Amino acid sequence: MASSNHPVDNVLYLADSYKVTHHKQYPAGTTSVYSYFESRGGKFNETVFFGLQYILKKWMVGSVVTKEMVEEAKEFYHHHFRNPRFFNEDGWNYIVEKHNGHLPLRIKAVPEGTVVPVKNVLFTVENTDPAVPWLTNWFETLLVQVWYPMTVCTFSRMQKIMIGRYLYRTSGSINGLSYKLHDFGYRGSTSVESAAIGGAAHLVNFAGTDTIAALQLCKKYYDNPMAGLSVPAAEHSTISAWTKTGEADAFRNMMDQFPTGIVSVVSDTYDIYNAVSNIWGDELRQMVMDREEYGSLVIRPDSGDPVTVVLKILELLYERYPCLTNSEGYRMLPNYLKILQGDGISYESLLTILAAVEEAGWSTDNLVFGSGGALLQKLDRDTQKCVFKCSSVTVNGEARDVWKEPLTDSGKTSKKGRLTLERDEAGQLVTIEEGRGDPEKDLLVPVFENGRLLVDYTLKEIRTLAGADLFPKKNPK
Ligand SMILES: O=C1OCCC/C1=C\Nc1ccccc1
């Protein structure tokens, strides 16, 4: 059942208004509507499938329709359309009476965490009771919202691949990669729920987050009690409260309050270069060094052009701290010092920073990144062109392949007939259309049927799939 504290608390309000009238629009004798979901393409040519399980568990599993709901919705839609006859009262009452409120649908999906080239079927939906063919596409509205976790997960993973490449090349290992991109996006999300969903999608690839809501979602829906970690960190208020002349006292207090482990101190409240040179690099330098065996300091700039600022901080620290050259020939700050760039980070800006830092002879391992708006918000359904289309219907007992093929945009042509997702001889994922696939080879898994969840993926399993062959091991010597 949906959580009662949600503005919408039942499936009768989860569809676009026009869908309320669609049961009157299929041909007489229609007994089956079969639809599929795909990414038609976008910034990246492969996506990580993630987030369907949350939607199913939250909205569709169990007895989700009652007589009272139907009664209320009948009244509601009468007012919405100013007509008492558009809402499918009989259809929904049939589901209450015949199925005890369980949705007679079958959903088959590629396992969550699977990385799939675009233009491939990711899940299919069909009605299991011939009396309610209109039910399939009722759930388009809700199910297409999987575009969000899927797209966040995809962008997050692409950033992991990028950071991993630079980290490996400039340090000889990818140790610590899971903590190199921290989620700062809670406040910039459109709602607590979307922060939870998008933050969980990021946690498929990484283990550093400040988006607490995401941890709750992973715990409740993906069987992971603690999907991400964080550490003590300052914000501008906890520095500025000491006033400008007290900035060094504020910094000292951070190390006093958190004498062991990692502590992050935002240092650009007034003048980042003064803070790095004269406070971290001089007045508190001995204290920072004395922490060596207890913990590390993370210096966080939060303004200015990221490349310029990060490079300048590295140079200033190089002059004031014992740096070394690592096995790959890149400069490293002492292991108790890191720089966290959490401002202006996106897939595009990350690349410029990583490249500039390497170009200047520094290892990526000196850095940690934080991302908020770009990680959780700077995406929409069109970013990866996520769509849901009907590809087969059965009318008077005869199954027919159906599709759209707009003269005005061939890119919107949809797939035909019943679909399977299979691997070709080269091991590539491909979609077989028109019912010509081999059910034995179909990688789509039945995950939902008649109100029951058939598979319950854990975040651990999903992380394994999404992280598989991220960095193909060099063939063993
Ligand atoms: O500095 C940090 O070190 C690592 C832990 C997180 C952290 C900062 N968090 C944050 C969250 C939301 C907006 C801005 C910053």
Coordinates of N, CA, C and O in Angstrom, one line a residue, residues 31 61 69 89 118 127 156 162 184 202 211 226 240 246 261 268 290 300 339 348 379 409 441:
T31 N -8.5 -7.8 -25.9 CA -8.4 -8.5 -24.6 C -7.0 -8.4 -24.0 O -6.7 -8.8 -22.9
V61 N 2.4 -3.4 -5.3 CA 2.3 -4.7 -4.7 C 1.2 -4.8 -3.7 O 0.9 -3.9 -2.9
M69 N -12.2 3.4 -2.6 CA -11.4 4.2 -3.5 C -12.1 4.4 -4.8 O -12.1 5.5 -5.3
E89 N -15.7 3.0 -13.7 CA -16.1 2.4 -12.4 C -16.2 0.9 -12.5 O -15.7 0.2 -11.6
V118 N 21.3 1.6 -25.3 CA 20.0 2.2 -25.6 C 19.3 1.5 -26.7 O 20.0 0.7 -27.5
N127 N -1.6 -7.0 -19.4 CA -2.6 -7.4 -18.5 C -2.7 -8.9 -18.5 O -2.6 -9.6 -19.6
S156 N 25.8 9.0 -12.8 CA 26.7 8.7 -11.7 C 27.8 7.7 -12.1 O 29.0 7.9 -11.8
M162 N 35.0 7.8 -15.3 CA 35.9 8.9 -15.6 C 36.9 9.1 -14.5 O 38.1 9.1 -14.7
F184 N 25.8 15.7 -2.7 CA 25.5 16.9 -1.9 C 24.1 17.4 -2.3 O 23.8 18.5 -2.1
H202 N 22.5 7.0 -7.0 CA 24.0 7.3 -6.9 C 24.7 6.3 -6.1 O 25.8 5.9 -6.4
T211 N 23.0 12.6 1.5 CA 21.5 12.6 1.3 C 20.9 11.4 2.1 O 20.7 10.3 1.6
M226 N 22.8 0.3 5.6 CA 23.6 1.5 5.6 C 24.4 1.5 4.3 O 25.5 1.1 4.2
S240 N 31.7 31.1 9.9 CA 31.5 32.6 10.0 C 31.0 33.0 11.4 O 31.2 34.1 11.8
G246 N 38.3 35.4 13.5 CA 38.3 34.1 14.2 C 38.3 32.9 13.4 O 38.1 31.8 13.8
G261 N 40.0 10.6 12.7 CA 39.2 10.4 11.5 C 39.3 11.6 10.5 O 40.1 12.5 10.7
D268 N 36.6 28.7 2.2 CA 36.5 29.9 1.3 C 35.6 31.0 1.8 O 35.2 31.9 1.1
D290 N 50.4 17.0 13.2 CA 50.3 16.1 14.4 C 49.2 15.1 14.3 O 49.1 14.1 15.0
R300 N 38.0 22.2 1.9 CA 36.9 22.3 0.9 C 36.8 23.8 0.4 O 36.3 24.6 1.1
I339 N 41.8 17.5 -0.9 CA 41.0 18.7 -1.3 C 39.6 18.2 -1.8 O 39.6 17.2 -2.6
E348 N 30.6 17.2 -17.1 CA 31.5 17.9 -18.0 C 32.6 18.6 -17.2 O 33.8 18.5 -17.6
L379 N 18.8 16.8 -15.0 CA 18.4 15.6 -15.9 C 16.9 15.7 -16.1 O 16.2 16.2 -15.3
D409 N 9.0 12.2 -37.5 CA 10.2 11.9 -36.7 C 10.4 10.4 -36.6 O 9.9 9.7 -35.8
K441 N 15.9 -17.8 -24.0 CA 17.0 -16.9 -24.0 C 16.7 -15.5 -23.5 O 17.5 -14.6 -23.4

